Short mmCIF file of C-alpha atoms in Angstrom, two decimals:
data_model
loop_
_atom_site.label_atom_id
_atom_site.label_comp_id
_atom_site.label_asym_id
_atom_site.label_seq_id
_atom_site.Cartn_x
_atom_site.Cartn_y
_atom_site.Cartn_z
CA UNK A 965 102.75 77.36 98.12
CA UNK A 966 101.03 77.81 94.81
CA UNK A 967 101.07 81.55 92.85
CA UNK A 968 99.21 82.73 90.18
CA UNK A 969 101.91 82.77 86.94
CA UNK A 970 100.55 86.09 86.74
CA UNK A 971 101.64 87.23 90.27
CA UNK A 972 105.04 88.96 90.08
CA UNK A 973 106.40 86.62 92.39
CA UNK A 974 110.57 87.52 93.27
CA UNK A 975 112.13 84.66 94.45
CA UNK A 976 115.28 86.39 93.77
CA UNK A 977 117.31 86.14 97.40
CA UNK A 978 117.11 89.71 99.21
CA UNK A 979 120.54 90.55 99.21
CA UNK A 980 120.76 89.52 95.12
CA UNK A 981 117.27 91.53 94.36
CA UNK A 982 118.60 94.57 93.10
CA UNK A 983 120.99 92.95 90.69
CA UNK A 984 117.77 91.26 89.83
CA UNK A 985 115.39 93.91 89.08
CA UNK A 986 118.19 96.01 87.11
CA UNK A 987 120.62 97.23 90.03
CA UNK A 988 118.76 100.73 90.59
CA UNK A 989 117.51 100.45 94.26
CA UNK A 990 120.29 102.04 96.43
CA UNK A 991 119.62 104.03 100.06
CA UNK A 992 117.35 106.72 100.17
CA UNK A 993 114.10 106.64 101.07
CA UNK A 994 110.70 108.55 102.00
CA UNK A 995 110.15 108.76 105.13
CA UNK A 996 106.85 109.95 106.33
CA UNK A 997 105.98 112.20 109.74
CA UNK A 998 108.08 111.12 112.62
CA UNK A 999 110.72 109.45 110.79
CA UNK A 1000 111.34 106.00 112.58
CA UNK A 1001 114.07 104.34 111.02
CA UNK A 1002 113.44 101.61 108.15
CA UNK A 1003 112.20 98.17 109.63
CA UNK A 1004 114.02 95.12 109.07
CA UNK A 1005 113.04 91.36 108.62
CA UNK A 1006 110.64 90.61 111.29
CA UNK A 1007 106.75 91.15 111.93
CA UNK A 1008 105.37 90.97 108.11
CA UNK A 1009 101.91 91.44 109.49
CA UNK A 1010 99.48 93.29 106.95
CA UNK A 1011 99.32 96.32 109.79
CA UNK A 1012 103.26 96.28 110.24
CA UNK A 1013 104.27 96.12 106.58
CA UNK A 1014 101.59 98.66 105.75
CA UNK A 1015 101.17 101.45 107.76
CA UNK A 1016 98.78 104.33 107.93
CA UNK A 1017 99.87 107.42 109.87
CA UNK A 1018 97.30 110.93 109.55
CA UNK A 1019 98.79 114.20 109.55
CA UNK A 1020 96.75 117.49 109.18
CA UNK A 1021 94.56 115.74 106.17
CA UNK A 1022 97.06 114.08 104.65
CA UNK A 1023 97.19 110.12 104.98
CA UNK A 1024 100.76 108.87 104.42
CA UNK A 1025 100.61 104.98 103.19
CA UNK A 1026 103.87 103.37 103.80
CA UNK A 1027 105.34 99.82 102.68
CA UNK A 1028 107.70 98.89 105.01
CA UNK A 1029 108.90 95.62 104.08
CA UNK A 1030 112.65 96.82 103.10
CA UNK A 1031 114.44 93.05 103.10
CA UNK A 1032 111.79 92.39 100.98
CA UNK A 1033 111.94 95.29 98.61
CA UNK A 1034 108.20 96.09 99.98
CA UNK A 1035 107.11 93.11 97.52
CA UNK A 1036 103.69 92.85 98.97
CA UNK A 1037 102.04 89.33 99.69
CA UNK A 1038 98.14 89.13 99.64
CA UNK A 1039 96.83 89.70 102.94
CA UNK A 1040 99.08 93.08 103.01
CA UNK A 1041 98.08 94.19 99.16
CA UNK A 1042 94.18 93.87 100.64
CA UNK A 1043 95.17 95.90 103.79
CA UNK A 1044 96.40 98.87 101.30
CA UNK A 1045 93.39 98.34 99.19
CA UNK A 1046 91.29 98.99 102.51
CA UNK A 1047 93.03 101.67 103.93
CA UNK A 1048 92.64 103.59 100.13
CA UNK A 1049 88.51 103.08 100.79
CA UNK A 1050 88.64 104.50 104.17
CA UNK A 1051 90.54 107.33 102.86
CA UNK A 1052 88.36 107.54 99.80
CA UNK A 1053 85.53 107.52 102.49
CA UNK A 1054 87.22 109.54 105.87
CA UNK A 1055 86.08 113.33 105.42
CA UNK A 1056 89.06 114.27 107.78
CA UNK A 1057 91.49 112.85 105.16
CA UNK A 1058 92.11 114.84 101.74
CA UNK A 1059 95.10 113.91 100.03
CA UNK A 1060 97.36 110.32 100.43
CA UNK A 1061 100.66 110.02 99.82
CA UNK A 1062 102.00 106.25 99.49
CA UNK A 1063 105.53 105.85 99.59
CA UNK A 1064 107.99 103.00 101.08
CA UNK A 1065 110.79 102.66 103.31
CA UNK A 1066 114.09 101.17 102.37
CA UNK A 1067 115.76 101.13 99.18
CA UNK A 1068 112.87 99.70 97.29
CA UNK A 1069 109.50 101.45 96.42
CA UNK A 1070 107.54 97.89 95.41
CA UNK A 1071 109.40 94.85 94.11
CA UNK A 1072 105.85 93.43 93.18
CA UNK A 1073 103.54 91.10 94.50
CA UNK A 1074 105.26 88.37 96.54
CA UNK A 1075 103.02 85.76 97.91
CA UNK A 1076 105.37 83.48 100.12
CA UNK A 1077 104.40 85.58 102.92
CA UNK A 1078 100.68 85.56 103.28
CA UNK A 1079 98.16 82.86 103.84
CA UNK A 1080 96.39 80.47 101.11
CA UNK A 1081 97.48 79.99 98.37
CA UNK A 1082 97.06 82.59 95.99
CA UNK A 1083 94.47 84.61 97.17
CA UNK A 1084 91.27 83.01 94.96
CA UNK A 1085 90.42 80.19 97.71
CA UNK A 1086 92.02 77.25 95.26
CA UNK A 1087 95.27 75.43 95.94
CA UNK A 1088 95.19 74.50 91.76
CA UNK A 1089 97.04 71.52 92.59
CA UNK A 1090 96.51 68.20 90.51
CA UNK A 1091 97.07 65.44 92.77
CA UNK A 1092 96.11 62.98 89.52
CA UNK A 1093 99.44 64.07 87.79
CA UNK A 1094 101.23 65.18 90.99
CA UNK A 1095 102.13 68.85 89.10
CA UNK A 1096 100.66 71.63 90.40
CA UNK A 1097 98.22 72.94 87.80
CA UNK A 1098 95.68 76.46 88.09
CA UNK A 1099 92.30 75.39 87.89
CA UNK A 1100 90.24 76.78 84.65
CA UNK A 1101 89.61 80.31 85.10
CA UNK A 1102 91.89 80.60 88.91
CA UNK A 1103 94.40 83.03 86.85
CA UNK A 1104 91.70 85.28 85.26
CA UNK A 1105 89.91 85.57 88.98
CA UNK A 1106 93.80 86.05 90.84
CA UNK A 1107 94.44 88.81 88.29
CA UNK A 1108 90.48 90.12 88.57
CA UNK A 1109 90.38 89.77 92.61
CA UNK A 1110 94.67 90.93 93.15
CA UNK A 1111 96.65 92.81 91.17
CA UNK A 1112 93.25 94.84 89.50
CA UNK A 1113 91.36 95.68 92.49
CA UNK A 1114 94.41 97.35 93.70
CA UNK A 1115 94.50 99.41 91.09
CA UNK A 1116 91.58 100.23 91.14
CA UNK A 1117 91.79 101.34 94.46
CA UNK A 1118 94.03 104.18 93.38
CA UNK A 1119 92.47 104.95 90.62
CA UNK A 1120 89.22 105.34 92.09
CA UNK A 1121 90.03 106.86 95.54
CA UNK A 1122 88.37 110.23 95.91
CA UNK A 1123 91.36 111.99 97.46
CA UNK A 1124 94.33 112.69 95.19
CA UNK A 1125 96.92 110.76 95.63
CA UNK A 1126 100.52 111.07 95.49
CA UNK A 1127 103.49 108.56 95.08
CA UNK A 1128 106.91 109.39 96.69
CA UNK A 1129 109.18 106.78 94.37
CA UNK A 1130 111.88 106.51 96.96
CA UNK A 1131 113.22 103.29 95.02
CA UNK A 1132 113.08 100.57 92.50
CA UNK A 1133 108.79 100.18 91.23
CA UNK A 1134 109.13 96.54 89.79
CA UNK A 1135 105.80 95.11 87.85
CA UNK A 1136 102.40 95.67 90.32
CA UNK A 1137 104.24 97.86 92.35
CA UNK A 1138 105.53 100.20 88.79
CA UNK A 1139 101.90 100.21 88.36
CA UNK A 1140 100.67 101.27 91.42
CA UNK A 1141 103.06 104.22 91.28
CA UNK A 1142 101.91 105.24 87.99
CA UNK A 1143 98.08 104.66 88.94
CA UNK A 1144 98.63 107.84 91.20
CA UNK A 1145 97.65 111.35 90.44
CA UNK A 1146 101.19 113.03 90.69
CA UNK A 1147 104.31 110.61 90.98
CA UNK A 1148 107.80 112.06 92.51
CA UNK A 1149 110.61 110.07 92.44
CA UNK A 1150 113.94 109.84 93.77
CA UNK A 1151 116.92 110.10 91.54
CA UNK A 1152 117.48 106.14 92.83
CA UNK A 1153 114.48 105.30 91.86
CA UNK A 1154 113.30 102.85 88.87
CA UNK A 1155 110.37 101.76 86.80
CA UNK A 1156 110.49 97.93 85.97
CA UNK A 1157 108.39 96.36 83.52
CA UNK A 1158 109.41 92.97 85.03
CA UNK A 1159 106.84 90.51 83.64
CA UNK A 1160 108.36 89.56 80.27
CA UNK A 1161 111.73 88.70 82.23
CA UNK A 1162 109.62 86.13 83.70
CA UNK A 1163 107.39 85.10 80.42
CA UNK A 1164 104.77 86.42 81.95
CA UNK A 1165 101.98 89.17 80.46
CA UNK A 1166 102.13 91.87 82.56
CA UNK A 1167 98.93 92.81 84.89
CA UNK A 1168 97.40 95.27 87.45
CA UNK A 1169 96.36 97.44 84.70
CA UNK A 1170 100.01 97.97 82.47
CA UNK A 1171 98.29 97.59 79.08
CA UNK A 1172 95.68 99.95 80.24
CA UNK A 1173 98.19 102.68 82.03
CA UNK A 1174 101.82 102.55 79.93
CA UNK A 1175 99.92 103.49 76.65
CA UNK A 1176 97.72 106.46 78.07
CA UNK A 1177 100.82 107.48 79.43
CA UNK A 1178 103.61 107.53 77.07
CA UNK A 1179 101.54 106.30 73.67
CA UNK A 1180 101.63 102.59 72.43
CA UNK A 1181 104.86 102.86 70.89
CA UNK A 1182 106.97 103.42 74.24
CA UNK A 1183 104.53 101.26 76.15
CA UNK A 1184 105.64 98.66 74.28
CA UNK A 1185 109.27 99.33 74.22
CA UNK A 1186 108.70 99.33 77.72
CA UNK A 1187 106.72 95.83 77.87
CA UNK A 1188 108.67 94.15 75.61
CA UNK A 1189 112.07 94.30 77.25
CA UNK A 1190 112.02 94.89 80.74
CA UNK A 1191 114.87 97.34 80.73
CA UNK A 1192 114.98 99.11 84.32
CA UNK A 1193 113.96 102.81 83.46
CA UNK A 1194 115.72 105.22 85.27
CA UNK A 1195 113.67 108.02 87.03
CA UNK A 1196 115.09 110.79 84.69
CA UNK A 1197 114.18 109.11 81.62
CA UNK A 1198 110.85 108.14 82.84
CA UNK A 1199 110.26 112.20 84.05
CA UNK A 1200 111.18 112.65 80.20
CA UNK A 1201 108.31 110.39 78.68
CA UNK A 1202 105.91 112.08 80.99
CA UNK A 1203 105.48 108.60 83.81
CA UNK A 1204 107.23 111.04 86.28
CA UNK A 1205 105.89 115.17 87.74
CA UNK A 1206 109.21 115.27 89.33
CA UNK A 1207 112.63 113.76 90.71
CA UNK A 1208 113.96 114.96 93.54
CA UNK A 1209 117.10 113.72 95.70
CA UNK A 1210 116.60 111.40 98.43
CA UNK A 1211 116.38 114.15 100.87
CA UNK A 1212 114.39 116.22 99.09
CA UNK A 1213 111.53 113.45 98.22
CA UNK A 1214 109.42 113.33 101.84
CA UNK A 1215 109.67 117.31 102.09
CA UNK A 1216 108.43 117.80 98.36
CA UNK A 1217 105.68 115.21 99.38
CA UNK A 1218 104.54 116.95 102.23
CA UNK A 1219 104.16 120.56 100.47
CA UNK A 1220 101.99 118.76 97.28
CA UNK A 1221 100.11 116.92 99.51
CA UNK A 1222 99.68 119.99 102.36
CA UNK A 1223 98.58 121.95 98.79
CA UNK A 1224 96.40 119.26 97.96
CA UNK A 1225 94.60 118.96 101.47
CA UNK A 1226 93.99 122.52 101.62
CA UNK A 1227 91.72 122.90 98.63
CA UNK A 1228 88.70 122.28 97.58
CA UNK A 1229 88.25 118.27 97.80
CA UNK A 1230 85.04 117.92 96.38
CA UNK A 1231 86.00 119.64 92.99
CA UNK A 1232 89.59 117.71 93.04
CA UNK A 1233 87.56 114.44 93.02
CA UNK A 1234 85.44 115.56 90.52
CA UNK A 1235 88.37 116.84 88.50
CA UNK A 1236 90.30 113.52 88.46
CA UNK A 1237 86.85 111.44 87.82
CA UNK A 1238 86.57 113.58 84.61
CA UNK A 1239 90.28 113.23 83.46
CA UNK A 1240 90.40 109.19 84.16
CA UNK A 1241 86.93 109.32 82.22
CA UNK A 1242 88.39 111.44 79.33
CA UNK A 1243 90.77 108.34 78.10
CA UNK A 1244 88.09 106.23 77.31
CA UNK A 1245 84.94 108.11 75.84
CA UNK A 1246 84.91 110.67 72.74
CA UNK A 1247 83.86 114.21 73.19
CA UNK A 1248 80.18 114.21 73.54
CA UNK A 1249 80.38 111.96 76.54
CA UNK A 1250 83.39 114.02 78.14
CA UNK A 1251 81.75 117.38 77.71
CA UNK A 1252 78.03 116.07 79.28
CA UNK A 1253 80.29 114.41 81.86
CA UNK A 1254 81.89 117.92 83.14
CA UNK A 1255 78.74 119.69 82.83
CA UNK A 1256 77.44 117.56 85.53
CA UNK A 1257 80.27 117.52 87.68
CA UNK A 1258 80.39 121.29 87.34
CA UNK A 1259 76.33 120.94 88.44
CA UNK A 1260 77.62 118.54 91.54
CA UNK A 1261 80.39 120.54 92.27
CA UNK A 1262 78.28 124.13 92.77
CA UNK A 1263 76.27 122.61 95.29
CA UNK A 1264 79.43 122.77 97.58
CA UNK A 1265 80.07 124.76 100.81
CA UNK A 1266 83.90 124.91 98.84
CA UNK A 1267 82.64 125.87 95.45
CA UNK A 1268 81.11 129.05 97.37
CA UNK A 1269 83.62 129.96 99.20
CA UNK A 1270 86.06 130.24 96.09
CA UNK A 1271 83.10 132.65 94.61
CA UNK A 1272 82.63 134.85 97.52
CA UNK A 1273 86.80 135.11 98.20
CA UNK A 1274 86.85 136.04 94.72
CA UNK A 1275 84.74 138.60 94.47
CA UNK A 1276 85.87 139.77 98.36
CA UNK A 1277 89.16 139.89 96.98
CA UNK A 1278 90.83 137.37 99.64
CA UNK A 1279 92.33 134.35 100.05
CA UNK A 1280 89.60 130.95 100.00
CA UNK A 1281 89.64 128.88 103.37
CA UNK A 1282 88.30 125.60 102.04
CA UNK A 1283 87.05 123.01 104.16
CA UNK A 1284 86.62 120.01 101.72
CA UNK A 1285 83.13 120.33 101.80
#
């Protein structure tokens, strides 16, 4: 099977992986509602490796691929990509949380596991020289149609969405944690900037994220030599709300996310459209931008409510609408 060089392919055995990716995955995990036990080597079907389970608004995403550090093959990163549209979309969901099981958060994208092979319909293989070459353009569209459109997916989701860090975030999967709106991480947990361990440039959005995030500077320290960042250091440059002990991590989740699914959707969506916005217009743009979404947002059955509680002197009772 053929991957994209820009694929953060581990072909590190599972038993070696954490010595691999910097040694910082140990026990402890996230477990959301009904707490079934971590899944071992098995089914790797996109619906068994990512599952979906509702809870009074609040959609709890789960990798559960734990032999595998939750490295995510194709076929189960476009399952997660749908499941953040239907939430975007489902009016009885207002807040995801997206965590994993095991002692890994994401390892990165692994694509051993899913069908095709790289996910952009081409084999690239050159039967004239016998190598196995990408086509013109096949990396471009792989990054473009993969590791992008994921993040995307967070990024543009409508609910707010939280990660629970319960382990090591190597490459894609550091960037899909720090894509989120709030990130809480265990004290085992890790941020890996993997690629340049590999020679590779990294993608899913780092060069876009690490530098909004921490300034160019640190982003680059970060890039440039793959050192596993602890979770304490990376709550100290700002990558991280919170870190919280193992045990601690799934309760913490469920009271930001209960807070989150209890207010006023409309104007949360609105809120994060404007920040993500902010970082890449200047002021004029910015300030039209939340004049509108201040317009949008009045129009809401939520907006009034937090006017007439106000002025009743009493607690709101939003509905997300």
């Amino acid at each position: 099977m053929t991957s994209s060089p820009h694929e953060t392919r581990d072909d590190t055995p599972s038993a070696d992986r954490d010595a691999a990716l910097g040694g910082a995955a140990r026990p402890g995990g996230a477990p959301p509602p009904g707490g079934r036990p971590a899944r071992e080597a098995g089914d790797d079907s996109p619906e068994a490796v990512v599952t979906c389970t509702t809870e009074d608004a609040v959609a709890w995403l789960t990798l559960d691929r734990p032999h595998a550090l939750n490295a995510l093959t194709w076929d189960q990163r476009e399952r997660l990509i749908g499941l953040l549209a239907d939430a975007s979309a489902d009016d009885a969901v207002r807040a995801v949380v997206l965590t994993g099981r095991g002692r890994g958060f994401c390892a990165g994208a692994d694509l051993r596991g899913g069908s095709g092979s790289n996910g952009s319909g081409s084999s690239g293989n050159d039967n004239s020289t016998g190598r196995t070459e990408p086509a013109a353009g096949q990396v471009a569209r792989t990054v473009e149609r993969g590791a992008q459109r994921l993040i995307a997916a967070v990024l543009d989701c409508e609910k707010p969405v939280i990660a629970a860090v319960n382990g090591t975030a190597a490459g894609i999967g550091a960037h899909l944690a720090l894509a989120c709106d709030l990130v809480l991480a265990a004290e085992e947990a890790a941020f890996v900037e993997v690629f340049v361990r590999r020679g590779l440039v990294p993608d899913g959005g780092g060069a876009y994220l690490l530098p909004r995030l921490v300034g160019p500077q640190r982003a680059k320290e970060l890039m440039f030599f793959g050192d596993s960042l602890p979770a304490a250091e990376a709550a100290r440059l700002g990558l991280v709300n919170r870190v919280l002990s193992a045990g601690e991590l799934a309760g913490t989740a469920r009271d930001w996310a209960h807070r989150l699914a209890t207010g006023p959707t409309r104007a949360l969506a609105l809120t994060k459209r404007l920040v993500n916005a902010s970082l890449d217009t200047d002021r004029s743009a910015a300030f039209a931008a939340e004049a509108w979404a201040q317009e949008i947002n009045m129009t809401t059955r939520d907006a009034r409510e937090g006017v007439a509680s106000f002025a009743q002197r009493r607690s709101p009772v939003f509905e997300g609408r």
